[in-house]
Short mmCIF file of C-alpha atoms in Angstrom, two decimals:
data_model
loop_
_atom_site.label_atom_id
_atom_site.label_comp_id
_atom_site.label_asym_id
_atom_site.label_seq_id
_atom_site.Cartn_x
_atom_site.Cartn_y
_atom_site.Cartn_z
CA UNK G 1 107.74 59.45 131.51
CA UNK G 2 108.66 56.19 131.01
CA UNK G 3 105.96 56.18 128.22
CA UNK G 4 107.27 59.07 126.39
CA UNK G 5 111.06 58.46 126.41
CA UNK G 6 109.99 55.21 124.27
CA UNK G 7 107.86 57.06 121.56
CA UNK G 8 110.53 59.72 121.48
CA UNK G 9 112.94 56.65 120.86
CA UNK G 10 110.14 55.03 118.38
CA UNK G 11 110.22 58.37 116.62
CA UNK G 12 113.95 58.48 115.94
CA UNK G 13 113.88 55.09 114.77
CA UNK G 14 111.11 55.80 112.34
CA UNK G 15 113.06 59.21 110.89
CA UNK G 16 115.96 57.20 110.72
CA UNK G 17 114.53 54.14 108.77
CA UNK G 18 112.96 57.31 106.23
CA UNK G 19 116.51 58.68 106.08
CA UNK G 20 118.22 55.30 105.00
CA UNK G 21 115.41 54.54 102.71
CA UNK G 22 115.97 58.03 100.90
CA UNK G 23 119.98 57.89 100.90
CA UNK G 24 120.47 54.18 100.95
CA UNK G 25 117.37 52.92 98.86
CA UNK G 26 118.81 55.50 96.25
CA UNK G 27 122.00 53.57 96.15
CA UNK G 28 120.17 50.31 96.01
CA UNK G 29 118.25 51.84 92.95
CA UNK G 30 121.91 53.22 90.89
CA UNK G 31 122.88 49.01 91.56
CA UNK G 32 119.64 48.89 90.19
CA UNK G 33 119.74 51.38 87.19
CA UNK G 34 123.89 49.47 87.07
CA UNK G 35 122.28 46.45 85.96
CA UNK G 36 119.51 47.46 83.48
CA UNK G 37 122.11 49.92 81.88
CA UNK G 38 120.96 50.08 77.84
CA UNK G 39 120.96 52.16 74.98
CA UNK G 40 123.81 54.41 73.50
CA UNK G 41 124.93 55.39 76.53
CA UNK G 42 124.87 52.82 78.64
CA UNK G 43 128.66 53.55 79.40
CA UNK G 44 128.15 57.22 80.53
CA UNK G 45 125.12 56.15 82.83
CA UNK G 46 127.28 53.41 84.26
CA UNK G 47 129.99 56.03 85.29
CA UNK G 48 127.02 58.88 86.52
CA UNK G 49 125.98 55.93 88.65
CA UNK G 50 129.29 55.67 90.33
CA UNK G 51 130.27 58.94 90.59
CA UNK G 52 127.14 59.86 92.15
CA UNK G 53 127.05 57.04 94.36
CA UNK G 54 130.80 56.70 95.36
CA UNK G 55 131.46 59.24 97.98
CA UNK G 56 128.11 58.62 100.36
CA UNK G 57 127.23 54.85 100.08
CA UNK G 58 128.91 54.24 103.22
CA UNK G 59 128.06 56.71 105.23
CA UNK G 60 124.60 56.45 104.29
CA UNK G 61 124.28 52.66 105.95
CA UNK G 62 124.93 54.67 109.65
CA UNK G 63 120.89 55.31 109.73
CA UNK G 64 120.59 51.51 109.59
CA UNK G 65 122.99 51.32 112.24
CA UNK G 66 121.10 53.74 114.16
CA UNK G 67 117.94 51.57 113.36
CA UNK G 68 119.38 48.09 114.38
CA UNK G 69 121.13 49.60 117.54
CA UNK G 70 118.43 51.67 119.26
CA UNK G 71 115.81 48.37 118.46
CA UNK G 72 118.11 45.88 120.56
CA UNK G 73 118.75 49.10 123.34
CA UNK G 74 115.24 50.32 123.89
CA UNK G 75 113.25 47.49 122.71
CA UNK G 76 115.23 44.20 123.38
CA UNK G 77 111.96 41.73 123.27
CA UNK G 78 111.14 42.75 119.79
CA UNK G 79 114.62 42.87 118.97
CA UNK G 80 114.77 39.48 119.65
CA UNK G 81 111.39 38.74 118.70
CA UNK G 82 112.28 40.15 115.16
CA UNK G 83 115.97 38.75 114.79
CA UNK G 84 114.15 35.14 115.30
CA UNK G 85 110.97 35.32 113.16
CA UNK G 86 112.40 37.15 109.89
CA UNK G 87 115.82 36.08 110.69
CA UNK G 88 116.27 34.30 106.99
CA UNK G 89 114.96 37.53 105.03
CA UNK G 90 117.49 39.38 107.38
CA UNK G 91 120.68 37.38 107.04
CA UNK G 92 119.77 37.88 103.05
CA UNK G 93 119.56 41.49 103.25
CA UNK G 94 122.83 41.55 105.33
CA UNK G 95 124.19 39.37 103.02
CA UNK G 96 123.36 41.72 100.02
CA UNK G 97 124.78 44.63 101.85
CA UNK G 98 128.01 43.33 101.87
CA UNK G 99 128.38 41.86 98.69
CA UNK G 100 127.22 45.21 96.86
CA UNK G 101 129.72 47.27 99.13
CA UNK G 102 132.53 45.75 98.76
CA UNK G 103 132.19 44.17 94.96
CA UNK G 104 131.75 48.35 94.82
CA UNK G 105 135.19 49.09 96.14
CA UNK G 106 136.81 45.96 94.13
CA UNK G 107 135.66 47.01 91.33
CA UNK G 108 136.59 50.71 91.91
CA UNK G 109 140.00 50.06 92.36
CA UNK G 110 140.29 46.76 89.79
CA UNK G 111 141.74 47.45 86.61
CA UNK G 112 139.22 48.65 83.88
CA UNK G 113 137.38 46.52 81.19
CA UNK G 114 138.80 43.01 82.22
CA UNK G 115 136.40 40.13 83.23
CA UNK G 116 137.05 40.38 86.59
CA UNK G 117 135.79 43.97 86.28
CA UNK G 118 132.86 42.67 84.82
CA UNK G 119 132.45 39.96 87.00
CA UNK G 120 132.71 42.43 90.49
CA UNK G 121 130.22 44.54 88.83
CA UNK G 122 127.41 42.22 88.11
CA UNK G 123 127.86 41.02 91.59
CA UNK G 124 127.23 44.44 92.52
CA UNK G 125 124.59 44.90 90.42
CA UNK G 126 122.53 42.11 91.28
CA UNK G 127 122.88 42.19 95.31
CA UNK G 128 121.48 46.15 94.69
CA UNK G 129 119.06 44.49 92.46
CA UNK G 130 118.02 41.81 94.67
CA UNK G 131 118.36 43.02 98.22
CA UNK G 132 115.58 45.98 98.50
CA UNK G 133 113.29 43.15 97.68
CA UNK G 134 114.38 41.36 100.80
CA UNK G 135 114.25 44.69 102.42
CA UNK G 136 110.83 45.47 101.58
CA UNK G 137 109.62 41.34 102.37
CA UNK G 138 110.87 41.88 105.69
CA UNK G 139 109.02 45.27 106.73
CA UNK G 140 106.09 44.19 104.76
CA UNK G 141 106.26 40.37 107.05
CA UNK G 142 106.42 42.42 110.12
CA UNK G 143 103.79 44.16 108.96
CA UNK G 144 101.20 41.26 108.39
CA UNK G 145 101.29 40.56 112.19
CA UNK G 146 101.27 36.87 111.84
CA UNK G 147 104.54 37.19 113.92
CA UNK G 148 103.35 35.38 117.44
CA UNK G 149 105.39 35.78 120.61
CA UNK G 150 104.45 33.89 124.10
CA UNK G 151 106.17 34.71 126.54
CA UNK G 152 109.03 36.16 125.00
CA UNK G 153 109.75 33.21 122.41
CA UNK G 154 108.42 33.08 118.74
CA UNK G 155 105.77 30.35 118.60
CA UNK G 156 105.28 31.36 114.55
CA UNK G 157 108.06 29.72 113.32
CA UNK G 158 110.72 31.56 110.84
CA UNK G 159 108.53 31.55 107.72
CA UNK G 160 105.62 33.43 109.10
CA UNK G 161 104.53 37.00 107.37
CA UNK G 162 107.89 37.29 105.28
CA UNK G 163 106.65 34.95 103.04
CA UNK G 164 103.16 35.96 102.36
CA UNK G 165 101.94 37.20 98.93
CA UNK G 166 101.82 40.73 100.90
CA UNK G 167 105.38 40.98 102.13
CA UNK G 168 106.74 39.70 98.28
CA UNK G 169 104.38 42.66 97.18
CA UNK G 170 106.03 45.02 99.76
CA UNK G 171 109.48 43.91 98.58
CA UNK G 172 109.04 44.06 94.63
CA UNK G 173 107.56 47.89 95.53
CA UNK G 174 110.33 48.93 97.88
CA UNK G 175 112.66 47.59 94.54
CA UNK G 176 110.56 49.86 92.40
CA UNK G 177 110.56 52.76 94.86
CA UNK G 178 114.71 53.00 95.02
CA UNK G 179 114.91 52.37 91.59
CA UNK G 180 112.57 55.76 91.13
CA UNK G 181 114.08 57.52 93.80
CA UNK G 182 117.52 56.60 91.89
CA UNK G 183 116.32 57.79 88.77
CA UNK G 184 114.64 61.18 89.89
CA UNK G 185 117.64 62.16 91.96
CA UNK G 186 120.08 61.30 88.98
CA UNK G 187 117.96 63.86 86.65
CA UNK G 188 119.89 66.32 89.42
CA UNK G 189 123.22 64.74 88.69
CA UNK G 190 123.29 65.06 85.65
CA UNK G 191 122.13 68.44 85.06
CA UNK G 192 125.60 69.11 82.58
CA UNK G 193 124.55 66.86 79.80
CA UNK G 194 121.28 66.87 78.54
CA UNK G 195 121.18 63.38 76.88
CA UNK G 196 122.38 61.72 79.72
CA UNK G 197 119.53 63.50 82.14
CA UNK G 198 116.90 62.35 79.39
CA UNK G 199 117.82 59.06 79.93
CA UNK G 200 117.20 59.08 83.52
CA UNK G 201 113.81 61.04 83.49
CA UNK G 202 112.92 58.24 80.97
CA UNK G 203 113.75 55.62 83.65
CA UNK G 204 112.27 57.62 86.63
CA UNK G 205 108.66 57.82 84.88
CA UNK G 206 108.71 54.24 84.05
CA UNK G 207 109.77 53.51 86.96
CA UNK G 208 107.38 55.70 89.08
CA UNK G 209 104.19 54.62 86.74
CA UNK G 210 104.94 51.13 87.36
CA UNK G 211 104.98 51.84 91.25
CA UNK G 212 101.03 52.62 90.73
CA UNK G 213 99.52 49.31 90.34
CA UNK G 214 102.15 48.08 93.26
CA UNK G 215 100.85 50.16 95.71
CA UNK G 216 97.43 49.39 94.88
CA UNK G 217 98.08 45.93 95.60
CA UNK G 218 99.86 46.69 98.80
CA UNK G 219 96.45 48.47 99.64
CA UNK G 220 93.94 46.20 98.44
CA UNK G 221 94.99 43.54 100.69
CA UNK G 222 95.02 45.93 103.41
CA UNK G 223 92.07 46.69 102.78
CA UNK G 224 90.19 43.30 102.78
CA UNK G 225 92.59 42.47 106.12
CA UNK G 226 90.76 45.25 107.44
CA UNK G 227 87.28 44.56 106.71
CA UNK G 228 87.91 40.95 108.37
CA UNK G 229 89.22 42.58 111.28
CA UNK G 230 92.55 40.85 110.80
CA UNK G 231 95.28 42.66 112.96
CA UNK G 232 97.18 44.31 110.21
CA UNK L 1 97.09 58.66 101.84
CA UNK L 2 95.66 61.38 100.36
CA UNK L 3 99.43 63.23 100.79
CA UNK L 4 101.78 60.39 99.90
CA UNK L 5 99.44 60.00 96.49
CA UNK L 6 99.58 64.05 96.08
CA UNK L 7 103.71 63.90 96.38
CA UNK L 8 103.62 60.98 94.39
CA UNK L 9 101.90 62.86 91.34
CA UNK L 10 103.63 66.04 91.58
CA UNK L 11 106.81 63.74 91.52
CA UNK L 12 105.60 62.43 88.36
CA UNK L 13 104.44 65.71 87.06
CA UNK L 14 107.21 67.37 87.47
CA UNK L 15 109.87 64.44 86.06
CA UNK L 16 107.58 65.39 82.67
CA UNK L 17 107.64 68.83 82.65
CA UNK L 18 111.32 68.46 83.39
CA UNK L 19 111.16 70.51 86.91
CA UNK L 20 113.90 68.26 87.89
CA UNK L 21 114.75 69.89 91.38
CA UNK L 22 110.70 69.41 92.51
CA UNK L 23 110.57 66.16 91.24
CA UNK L 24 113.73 64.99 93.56
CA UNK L 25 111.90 67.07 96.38
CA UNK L 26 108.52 65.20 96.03
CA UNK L 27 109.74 61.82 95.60
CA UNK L 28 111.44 62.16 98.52
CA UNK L 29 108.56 63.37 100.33
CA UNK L 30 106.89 60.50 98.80
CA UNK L 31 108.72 57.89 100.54
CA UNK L 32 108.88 59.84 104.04
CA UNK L 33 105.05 60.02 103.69
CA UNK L 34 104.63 55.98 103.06
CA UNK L 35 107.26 55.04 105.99
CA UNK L 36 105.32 57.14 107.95
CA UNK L 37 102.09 56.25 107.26
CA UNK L 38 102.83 52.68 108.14
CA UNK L 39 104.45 53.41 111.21
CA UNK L 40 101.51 55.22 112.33
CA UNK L 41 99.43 52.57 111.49
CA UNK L 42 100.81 50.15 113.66
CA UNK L 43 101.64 52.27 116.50
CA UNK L 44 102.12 51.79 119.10
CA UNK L 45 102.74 47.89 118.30
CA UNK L 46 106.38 47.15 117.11
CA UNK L 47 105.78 43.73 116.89
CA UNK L 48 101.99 43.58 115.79
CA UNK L 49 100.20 41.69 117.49
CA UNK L 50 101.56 41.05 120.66
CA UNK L 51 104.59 43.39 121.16
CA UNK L 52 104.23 47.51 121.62
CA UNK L 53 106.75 49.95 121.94
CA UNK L 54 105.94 49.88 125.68
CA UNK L 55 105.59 46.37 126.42
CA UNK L 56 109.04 45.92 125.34
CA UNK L 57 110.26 48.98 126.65
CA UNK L 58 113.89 48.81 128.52
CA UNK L 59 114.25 49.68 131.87
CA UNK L 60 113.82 53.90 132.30
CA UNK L 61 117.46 54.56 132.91
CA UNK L 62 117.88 52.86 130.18
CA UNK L 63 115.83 54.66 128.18
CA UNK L 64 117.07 58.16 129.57
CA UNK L 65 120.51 57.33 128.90
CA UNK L 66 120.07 56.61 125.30
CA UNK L 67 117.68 59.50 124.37
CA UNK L 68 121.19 61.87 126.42
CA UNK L 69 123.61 59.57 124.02
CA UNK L 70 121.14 60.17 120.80
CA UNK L 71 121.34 63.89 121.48
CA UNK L 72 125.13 63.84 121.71
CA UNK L 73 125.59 61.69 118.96
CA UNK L 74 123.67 63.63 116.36
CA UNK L 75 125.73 66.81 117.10
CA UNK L 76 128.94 64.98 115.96
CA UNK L 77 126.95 63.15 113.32
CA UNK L 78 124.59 65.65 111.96
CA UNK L 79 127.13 68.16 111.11
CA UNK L 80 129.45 65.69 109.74
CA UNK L 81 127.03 64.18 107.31
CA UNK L 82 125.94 67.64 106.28
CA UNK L 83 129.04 68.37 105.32
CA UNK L 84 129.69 65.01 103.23
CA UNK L 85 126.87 66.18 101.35
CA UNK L 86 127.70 69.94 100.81
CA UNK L 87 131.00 68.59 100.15
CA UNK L 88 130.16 66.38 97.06
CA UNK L 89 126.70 67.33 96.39
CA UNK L 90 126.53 71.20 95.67
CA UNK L 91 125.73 72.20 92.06
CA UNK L 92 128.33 72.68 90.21
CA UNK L 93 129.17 73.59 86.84
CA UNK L 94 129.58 71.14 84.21
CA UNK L 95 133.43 69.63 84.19
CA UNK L 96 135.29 69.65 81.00
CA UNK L 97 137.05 66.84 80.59
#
């Protein structure tokens, strides 16, 4: 019973880490798409980006919520087992969350086309930029299992598995995944104007080709953990 | 593996042939199929390699009264959110402006 309550738990947890990554990471990616804005219409993507965004961001952080609240609940050691090892890549990502929401708002209801406009924007635009990377080092330094607990205290110190070439390869691919999932979902959006949704399908297939030779990276060092029977 | 790289080509495939509605719809799957497949790889460790989902279990009634609260919660959240998204998500017809 006992047994089964917790993988039921484990379950929801996992669904609701997939649903964050599919609303949220898409919000990371617009920061994303923000930032590397180009071309003729740099202007209009910049304002597709925000209207699309706008009304969900927030809501979309509860499945973190629901993440970070049913970990300390059900599973307490790991909780604290986790919040100790990876608690710098953590802290970043927390940090980036805040600085991208509410540089959002401020520069939502700032005046238009002043510097501090441009100022709350590229604040936005870089935390979205830079905080799926952190995101991604994090899972991907849990991952590694070189996260060592005795008797309920971290003996692995705080740079352990975050920092290996594997998590930094998790983090630049869970950057290149939102970005992709941003782009593909705003060929949706912007069904009404035809230039506009060209622009994006450019972005999404650049960005979804150069997830290819990410994930094989991600898998070749799996792979060779593997065949030295390395926990992985 | 063989799924998540399936989704991931249609996704592609259909971003060119400008099936833009699929192309959302795999991606998606796309990333539900590699956050899967790494949590199945590691389960039942949640901590790999020295904490599992049931070594750091909480105590039962602990367990049975979150699994009741998660059941009420998601039928005031589930709704809700549904209805963010129908709300500002539908299709709808281009804007003149």
């Amino acid at each position: 019973m006992e047994h089964l309550l917790a993988v039921a738990i484990a379950g929801v947890m996992v669904v609701a880490l997939i649903l964050y990554a599919l609303l949220a990471g898409a919000d990371f990616g617009g920061g994303i798409w923000d930032l590397l804005a180009f071309g003729p219409r740099a202007r209009q993507q910049r304002d597709a980006l925000e209207h699309a965004i706008g009304p969900v961001w927030e809501a979309n952080h509860v499945w973190l919520i629901l993440v970070i609240v049913l970990l300390f609940s059900a599973f307490p050691p790991a909780f604290a087992a986790l919040m100790t090892a990876l608690h710098i890549p953590i802290t970043l990502v927390l940090v980036g969350i805040v600085l991208r929401g509410s540089t959002f708002v401020f520069r939502k209801y700032d005046a238009q086309d002043d510097s501090t406009h441009r100022r709350w924007s590229l604040v936005f635009s870089l935390s979205s930029f830079l905080t799926p990377i952190f995101l991604g080092m994090t899972l991907g330094g849990l991952a590694t299992g070189a996260i060592h607990v005795q008797e309920g205290i971290v003996t692995s110190g705080f740079f352990a598995g975050w920092t290996t070439f594997f998590a930094i390869a998790c983090g630049l691919f869970a950057q290149g995944l939102f970005a992709f999932l941003a782009a593909t979902y705003m060929t949706v959006e912007t069904a009404g104007d035809l230039r506009l949704q060209g622009d994006f399908r450019q972005r999404a297939l650049l960005s979804g080709l150069s997830l290819a030779p990410a994930a094989l990276l991600v898998l070749s060092w799996r792979s060779v953990m593997h065949r030295c029977s390395l926990p992985v | 593996m063989v799924c998540t790289s399936i989704a991931a080509l249609l996704a592609l495939f259909a971003l060119w042939r400008r099936w833009f509605q699929l192309a959302r719809l795999a991606a998606a799957a796309q990333v539900a199929l590699i956050l899967s497949g790494w949590a199945l790889a590691q389960f039942p460790a949640l901590v790999p390699p020295t904490i599992t989902i049931y070594s750091a279990a909480a105590p039962l009634v602990t367990l049975e009264l979150l699994v009741t609260t998660l059941g009420l919660g998601a039928i005031v959240l589930l709704p809700s959110l549904l209805y963010l998204f129908v709300v500002f998500k539908q299709q709808r017809p281009p804007q003149h402006s």
